[in-house]
JSON list of C-alpha atoms in Angstrom, two decimals:
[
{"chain": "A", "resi": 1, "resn": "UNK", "atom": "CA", "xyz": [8.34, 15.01, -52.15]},
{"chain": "A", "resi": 2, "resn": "UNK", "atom": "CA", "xyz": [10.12, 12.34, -53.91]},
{"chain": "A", "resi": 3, "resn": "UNK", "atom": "CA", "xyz": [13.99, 13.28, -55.17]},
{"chain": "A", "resi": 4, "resn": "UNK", "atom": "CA", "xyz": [16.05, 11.81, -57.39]},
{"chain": "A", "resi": 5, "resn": "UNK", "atom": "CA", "xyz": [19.73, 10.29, -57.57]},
{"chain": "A", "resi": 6, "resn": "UNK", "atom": "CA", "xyz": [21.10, 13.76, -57.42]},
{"chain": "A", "resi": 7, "resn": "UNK", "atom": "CA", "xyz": [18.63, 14.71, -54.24]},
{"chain": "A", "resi": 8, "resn": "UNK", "atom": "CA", "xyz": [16.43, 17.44, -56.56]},
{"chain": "A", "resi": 9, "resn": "UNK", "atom": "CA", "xyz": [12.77, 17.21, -56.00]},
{"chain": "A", "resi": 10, "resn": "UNK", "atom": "CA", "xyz": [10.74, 15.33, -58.70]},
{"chain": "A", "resi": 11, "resn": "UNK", "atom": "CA", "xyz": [7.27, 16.46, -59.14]},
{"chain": "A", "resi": 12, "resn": "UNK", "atom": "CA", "xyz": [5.11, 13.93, -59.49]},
{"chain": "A", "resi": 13, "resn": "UNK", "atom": "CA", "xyz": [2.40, 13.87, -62.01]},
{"chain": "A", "resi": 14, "resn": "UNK", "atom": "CA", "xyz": [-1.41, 15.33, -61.53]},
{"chain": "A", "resi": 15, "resn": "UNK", "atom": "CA", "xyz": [-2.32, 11.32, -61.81]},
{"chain": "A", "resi": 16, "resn": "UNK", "atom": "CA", "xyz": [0.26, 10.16, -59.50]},
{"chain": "A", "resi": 17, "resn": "UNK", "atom": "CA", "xyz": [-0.72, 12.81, -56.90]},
{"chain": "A", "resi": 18, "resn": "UNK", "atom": "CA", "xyz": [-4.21, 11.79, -57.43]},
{"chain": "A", "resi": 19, "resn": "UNK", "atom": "CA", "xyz": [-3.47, 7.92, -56.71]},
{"chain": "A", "resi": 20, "resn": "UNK", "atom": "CA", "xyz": [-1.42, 8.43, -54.02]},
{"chain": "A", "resi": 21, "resn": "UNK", "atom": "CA", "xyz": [-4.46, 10.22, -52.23]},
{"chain": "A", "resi": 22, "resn": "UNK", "atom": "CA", "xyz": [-6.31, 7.19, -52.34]},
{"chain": "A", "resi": 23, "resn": "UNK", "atom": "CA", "xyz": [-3.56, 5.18, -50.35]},
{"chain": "A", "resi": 24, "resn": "UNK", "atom": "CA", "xyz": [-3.37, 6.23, -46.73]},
{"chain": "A", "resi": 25, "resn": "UNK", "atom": "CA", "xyz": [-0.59, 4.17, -45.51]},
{"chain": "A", "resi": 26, "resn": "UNK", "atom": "CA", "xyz": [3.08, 5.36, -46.08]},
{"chain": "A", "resi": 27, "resn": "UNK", "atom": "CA", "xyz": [4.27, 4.32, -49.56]},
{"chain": "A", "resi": 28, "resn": "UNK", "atom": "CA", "xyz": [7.84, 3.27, -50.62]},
{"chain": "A", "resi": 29, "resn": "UNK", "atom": "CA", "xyz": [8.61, 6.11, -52.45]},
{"chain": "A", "resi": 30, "resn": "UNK", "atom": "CA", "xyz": [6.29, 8.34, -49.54]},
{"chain": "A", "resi": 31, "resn": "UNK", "atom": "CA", "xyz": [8.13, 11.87, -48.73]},
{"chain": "A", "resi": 32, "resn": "UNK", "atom": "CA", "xyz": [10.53, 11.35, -46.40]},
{"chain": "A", "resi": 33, "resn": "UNK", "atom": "CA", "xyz": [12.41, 14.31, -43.96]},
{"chain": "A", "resi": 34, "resn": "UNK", "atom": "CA", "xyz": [15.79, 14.02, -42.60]},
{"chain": "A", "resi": 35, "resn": "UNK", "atom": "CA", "xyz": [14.98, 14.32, -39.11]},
{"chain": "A", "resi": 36, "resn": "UNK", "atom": "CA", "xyz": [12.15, 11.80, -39.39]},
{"chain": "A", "resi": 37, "resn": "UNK", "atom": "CA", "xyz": [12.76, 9.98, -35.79]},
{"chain": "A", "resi": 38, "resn": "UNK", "atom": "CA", "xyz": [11.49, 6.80, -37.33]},
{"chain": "A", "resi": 39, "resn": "UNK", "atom": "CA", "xyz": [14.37, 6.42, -40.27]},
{"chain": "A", "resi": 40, "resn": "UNK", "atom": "CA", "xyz": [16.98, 3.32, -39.37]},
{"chain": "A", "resi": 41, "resn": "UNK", "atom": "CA", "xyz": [20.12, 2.81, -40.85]},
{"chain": "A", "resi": 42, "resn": "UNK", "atom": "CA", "xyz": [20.17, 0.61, -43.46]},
{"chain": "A", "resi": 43, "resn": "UNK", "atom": "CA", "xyz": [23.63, 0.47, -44.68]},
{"chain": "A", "resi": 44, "resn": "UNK", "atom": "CA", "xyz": [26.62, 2.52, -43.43]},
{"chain": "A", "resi": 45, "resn": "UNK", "atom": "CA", "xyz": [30.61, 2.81, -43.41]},
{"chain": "A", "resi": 46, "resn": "UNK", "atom": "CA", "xyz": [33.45, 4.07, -40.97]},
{"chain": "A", "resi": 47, "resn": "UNK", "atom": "CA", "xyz": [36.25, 3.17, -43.47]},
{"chain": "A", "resi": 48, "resn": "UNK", "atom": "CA", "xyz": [36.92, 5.38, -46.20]},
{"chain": "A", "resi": 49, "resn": "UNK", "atom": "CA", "xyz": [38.88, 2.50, -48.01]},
{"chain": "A", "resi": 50, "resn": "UNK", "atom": "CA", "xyz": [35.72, 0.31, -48.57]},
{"chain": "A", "resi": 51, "resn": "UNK", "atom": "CA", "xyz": [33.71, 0.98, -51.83]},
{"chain": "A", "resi": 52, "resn": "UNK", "atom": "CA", "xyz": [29.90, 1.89, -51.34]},
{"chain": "A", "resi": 53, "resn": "UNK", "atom": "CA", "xyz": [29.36, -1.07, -53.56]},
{"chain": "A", "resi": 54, "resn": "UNK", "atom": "CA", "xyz": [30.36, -3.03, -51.26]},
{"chain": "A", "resi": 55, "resn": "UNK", "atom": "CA", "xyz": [28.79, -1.41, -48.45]},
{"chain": "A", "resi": 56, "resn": "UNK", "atom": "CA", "xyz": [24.99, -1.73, -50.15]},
{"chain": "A", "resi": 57, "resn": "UNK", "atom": "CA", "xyz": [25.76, -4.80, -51.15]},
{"chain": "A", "resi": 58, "resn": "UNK", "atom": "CA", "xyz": [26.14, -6.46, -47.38]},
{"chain": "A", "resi": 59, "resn": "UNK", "atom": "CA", "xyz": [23.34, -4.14, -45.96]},
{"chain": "A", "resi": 60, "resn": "UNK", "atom": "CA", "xyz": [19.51, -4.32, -45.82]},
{"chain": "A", "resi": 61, "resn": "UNK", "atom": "CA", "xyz": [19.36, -0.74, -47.89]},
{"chain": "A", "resi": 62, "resn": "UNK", "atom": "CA", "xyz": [16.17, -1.25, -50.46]},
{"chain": "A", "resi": 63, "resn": "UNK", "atom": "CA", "xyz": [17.15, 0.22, -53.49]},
{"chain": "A", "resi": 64, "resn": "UNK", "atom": "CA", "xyz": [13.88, 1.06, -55.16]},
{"chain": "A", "resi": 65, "resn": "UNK", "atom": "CA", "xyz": [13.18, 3.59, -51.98]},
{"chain": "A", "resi": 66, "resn": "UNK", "atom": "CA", "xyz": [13.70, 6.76, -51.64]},
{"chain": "A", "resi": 67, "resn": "UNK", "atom": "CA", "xyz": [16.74, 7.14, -48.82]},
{"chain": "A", "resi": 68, "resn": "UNK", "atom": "CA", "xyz": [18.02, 9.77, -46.41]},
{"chain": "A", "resi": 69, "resn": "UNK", "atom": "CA", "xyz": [21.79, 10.10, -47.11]},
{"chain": "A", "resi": 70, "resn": "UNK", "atom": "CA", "xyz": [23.59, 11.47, -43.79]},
{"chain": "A", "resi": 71, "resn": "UNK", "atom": "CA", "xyz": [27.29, 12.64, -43.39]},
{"chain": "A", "resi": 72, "resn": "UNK", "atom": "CA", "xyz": [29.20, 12.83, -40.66]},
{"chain": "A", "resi": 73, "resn": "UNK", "atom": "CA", "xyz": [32.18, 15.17, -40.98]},
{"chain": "A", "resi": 74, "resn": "UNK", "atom": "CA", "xyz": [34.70, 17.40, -38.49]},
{"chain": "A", "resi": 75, "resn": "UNK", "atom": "CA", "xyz": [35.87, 20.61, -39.88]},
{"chain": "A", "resi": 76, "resn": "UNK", "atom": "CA", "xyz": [37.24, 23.32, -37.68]},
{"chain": "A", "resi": 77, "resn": "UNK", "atom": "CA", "xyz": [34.70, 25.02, -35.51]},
{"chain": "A", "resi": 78, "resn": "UNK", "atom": "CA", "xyz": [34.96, 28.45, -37.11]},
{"chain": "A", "resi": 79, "resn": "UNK", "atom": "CA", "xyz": [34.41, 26.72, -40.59]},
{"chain": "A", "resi": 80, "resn": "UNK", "atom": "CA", "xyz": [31.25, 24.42, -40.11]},
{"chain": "A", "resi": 81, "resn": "UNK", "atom": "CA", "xyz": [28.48, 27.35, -40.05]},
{"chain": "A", "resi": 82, "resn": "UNK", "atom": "CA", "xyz": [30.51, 28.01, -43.94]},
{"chain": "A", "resi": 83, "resn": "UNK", "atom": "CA", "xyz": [30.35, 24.16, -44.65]},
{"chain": "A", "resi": 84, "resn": "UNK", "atom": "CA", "xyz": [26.84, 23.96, -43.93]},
{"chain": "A", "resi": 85, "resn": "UNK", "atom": "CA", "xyz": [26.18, 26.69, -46.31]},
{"chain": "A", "resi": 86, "resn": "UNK", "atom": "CA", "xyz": [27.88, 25.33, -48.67]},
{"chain": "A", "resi": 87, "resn": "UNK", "atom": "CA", "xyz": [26.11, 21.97, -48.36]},
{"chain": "A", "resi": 88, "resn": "UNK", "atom": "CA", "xyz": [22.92, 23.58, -48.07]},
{"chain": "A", "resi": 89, "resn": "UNK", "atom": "CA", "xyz": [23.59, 24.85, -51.75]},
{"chain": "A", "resi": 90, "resn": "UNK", "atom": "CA", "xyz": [22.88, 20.75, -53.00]},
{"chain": "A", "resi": 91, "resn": "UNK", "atom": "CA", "xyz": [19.66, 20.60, -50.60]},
{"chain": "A", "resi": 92, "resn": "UNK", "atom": "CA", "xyz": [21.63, 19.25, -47.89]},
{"chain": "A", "resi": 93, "resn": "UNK", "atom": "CA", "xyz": [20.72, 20.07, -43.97]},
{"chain": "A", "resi": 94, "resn": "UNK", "atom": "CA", "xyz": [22.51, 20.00, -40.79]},
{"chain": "A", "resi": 95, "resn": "UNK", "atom": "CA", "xyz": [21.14, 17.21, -38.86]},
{"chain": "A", "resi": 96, "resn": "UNK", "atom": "CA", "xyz": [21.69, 15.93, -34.82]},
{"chain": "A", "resi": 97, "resn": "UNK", "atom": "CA", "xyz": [24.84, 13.42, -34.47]},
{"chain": "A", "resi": 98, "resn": "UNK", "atom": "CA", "xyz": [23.36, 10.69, -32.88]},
{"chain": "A", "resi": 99, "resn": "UNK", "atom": "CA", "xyz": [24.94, 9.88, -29.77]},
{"chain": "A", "resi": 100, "resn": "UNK", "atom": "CA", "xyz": [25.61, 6.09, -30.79]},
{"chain": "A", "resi": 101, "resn": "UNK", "atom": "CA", "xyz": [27.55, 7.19, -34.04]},
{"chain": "A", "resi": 102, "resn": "UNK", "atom": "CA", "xyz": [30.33, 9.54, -32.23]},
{"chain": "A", "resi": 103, "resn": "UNK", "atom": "CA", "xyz": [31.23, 6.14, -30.06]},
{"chain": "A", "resi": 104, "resn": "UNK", "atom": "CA", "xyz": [34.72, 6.03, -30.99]},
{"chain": "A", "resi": 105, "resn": "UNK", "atom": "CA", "xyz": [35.43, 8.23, -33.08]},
{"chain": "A", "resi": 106, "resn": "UNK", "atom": "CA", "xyz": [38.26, 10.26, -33.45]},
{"chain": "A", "resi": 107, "resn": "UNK", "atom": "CA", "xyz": [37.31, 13.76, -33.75]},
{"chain": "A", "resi": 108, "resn": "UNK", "atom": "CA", "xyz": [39.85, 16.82, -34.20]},
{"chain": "A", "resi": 109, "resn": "UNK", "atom": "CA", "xyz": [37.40, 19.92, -34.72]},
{"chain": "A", "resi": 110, "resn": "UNK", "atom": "CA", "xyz": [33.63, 20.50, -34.29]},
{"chain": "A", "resi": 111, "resn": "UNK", "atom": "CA", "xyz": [31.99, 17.03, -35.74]},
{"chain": "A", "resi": 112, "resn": "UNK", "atom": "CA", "xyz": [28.29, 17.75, -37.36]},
{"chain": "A", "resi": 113, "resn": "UNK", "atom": "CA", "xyz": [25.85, 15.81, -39.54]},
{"chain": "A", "resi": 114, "resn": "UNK", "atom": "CA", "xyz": [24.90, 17.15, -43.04]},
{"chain": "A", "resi": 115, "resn": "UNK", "atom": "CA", "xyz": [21.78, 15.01, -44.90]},
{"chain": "A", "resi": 116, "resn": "UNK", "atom": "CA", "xyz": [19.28, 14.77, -47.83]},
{"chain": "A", "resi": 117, "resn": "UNK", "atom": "CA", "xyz": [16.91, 13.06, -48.99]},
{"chain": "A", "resi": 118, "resn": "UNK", "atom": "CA", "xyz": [17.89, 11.48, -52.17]},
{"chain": "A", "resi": 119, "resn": "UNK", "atom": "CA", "xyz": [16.99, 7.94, -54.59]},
{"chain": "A", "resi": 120, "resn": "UNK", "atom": "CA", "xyz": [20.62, 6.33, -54.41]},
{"chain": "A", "resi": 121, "resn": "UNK", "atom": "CA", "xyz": [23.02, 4.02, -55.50]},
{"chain": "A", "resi": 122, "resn": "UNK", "atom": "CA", "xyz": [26.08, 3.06, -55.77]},
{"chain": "A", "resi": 123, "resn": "UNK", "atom": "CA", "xyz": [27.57, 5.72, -57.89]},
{"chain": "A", "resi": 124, "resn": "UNK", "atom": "CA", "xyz": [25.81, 8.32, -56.44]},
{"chain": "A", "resi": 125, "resn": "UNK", "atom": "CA", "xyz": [26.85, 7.54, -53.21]},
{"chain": "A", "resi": 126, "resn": "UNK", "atom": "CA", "xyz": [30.50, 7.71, -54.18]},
{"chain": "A", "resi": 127, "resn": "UNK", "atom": "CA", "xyz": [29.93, 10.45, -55.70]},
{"chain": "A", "resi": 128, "resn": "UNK", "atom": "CA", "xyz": [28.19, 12.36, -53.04]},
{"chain": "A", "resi": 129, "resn": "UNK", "atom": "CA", "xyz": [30.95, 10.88, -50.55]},
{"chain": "A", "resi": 130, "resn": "UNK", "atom": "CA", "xyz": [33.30, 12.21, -53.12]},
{"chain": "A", "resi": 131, "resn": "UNK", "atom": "CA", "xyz": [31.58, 15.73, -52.02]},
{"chain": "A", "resi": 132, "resn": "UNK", "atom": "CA", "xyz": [31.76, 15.40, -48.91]},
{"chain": "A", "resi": 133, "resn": "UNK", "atom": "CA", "xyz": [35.37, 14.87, -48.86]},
{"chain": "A", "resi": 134, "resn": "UNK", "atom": "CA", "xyz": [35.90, 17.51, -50.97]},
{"chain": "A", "resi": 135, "resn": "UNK", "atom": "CA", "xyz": [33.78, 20.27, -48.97]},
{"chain": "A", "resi": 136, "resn": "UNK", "atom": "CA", "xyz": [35.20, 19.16, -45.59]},
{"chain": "A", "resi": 137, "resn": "UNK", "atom": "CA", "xyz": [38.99, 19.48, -46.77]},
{"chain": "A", "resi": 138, "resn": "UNK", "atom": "CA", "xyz": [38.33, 23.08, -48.16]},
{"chain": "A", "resi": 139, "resn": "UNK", "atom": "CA", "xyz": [37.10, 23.73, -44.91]},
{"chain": "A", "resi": 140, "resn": "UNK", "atom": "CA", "xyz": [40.31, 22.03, -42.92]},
{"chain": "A", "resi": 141, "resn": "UNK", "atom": "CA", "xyz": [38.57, 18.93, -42.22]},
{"chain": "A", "resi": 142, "resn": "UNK", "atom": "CA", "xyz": [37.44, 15.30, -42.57]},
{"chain": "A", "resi": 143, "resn": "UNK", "atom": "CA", "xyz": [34.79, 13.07, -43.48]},
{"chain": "A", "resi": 144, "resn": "UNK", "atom": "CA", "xyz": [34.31, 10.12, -40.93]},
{"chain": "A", "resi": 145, "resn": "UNK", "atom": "CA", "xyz": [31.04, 8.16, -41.84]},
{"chain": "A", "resi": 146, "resn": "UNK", "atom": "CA", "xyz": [28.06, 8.29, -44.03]},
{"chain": "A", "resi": 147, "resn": "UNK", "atom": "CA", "xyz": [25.03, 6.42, -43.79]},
{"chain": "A", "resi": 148, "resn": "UNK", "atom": "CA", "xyz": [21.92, 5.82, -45.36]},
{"chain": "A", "resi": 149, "resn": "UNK", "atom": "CA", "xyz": [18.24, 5.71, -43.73]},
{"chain": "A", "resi": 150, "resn": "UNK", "atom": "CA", "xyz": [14.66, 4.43, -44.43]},
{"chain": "A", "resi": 151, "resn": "UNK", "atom": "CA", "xyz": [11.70, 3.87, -43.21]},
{"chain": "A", "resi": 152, "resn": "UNK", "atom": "CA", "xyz": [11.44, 0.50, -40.61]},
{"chain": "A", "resi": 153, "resn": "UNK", "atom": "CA", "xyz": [9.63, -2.67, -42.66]}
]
């Protein structure tokens, strides 16, 4: 199912449903999942201090697609299981950290991956990174990455 900027599920309409039937092959705007093995990173960021303006800009993220938008954040290891629930609240789901994206890393506490799959942009990646930041220091922790995901070309 498609979602929108704020990662809530759009139905489609009875035509579009119809239509989509007839394709076979995976559309741009096909359902994606957040553990869909086949996803690549399309833009991401490490530094807090760099705008996600900035970050789309330089990256091969296609903006007319729907994304998967991935956290990666390190709370204390008695909090995340509250975190997660939390998250879970805005349709977000605790994902694998891929090995690669822990390479060094500074980690104090128990890092995890929260994601969703969301239409994004600028703003509403700064303003979902803004959550993130927010949820991980009520829980006595930090946000290290985020990164966005779609399907290969």
């Amino acid at each position: 199912m498609a979602r929108d900027v704020n990662g809530n599920p759009i139905e489609a309409s009875r035509w579009k449903q119809w239509t989509s039937r007839l394709g076979g092959n995976r559309k741009p705007n096909a359902e994606l999942s957040v553990d869909d093995p086949e996803l690549v990173v399309t833009a991401e960021s490490f530094d807090d201090s760099v705008a996600a303006s900035t970050t789309l800009a330089d990256s091969v993220w296609r903006e007319d697609e729907q994304s998967v938008l991935r956290h990666f954040l390190a709370v204390p290891a008695d909090a995340v299981d509250k975190a997660v629930a939390l998250a879970a609240q805005d349709h977000y789901q605790r994902v694998p950290v891929p090995p690669a994206a822990s390479t060094g890393m500074e980690v104090e506490g128990e890092l995890f991956a929260l994601a969703r799959v969301q239409l994004i942009d600028a703003l509403h990646v700064s303003q979902e990174r803004s959550r993130m930041a927010g949820l991980a220091q009520r829980h006595g922790g930090t946000v290290l990455a985020w990164q966005v995901l779609q399907p290969p070309r």
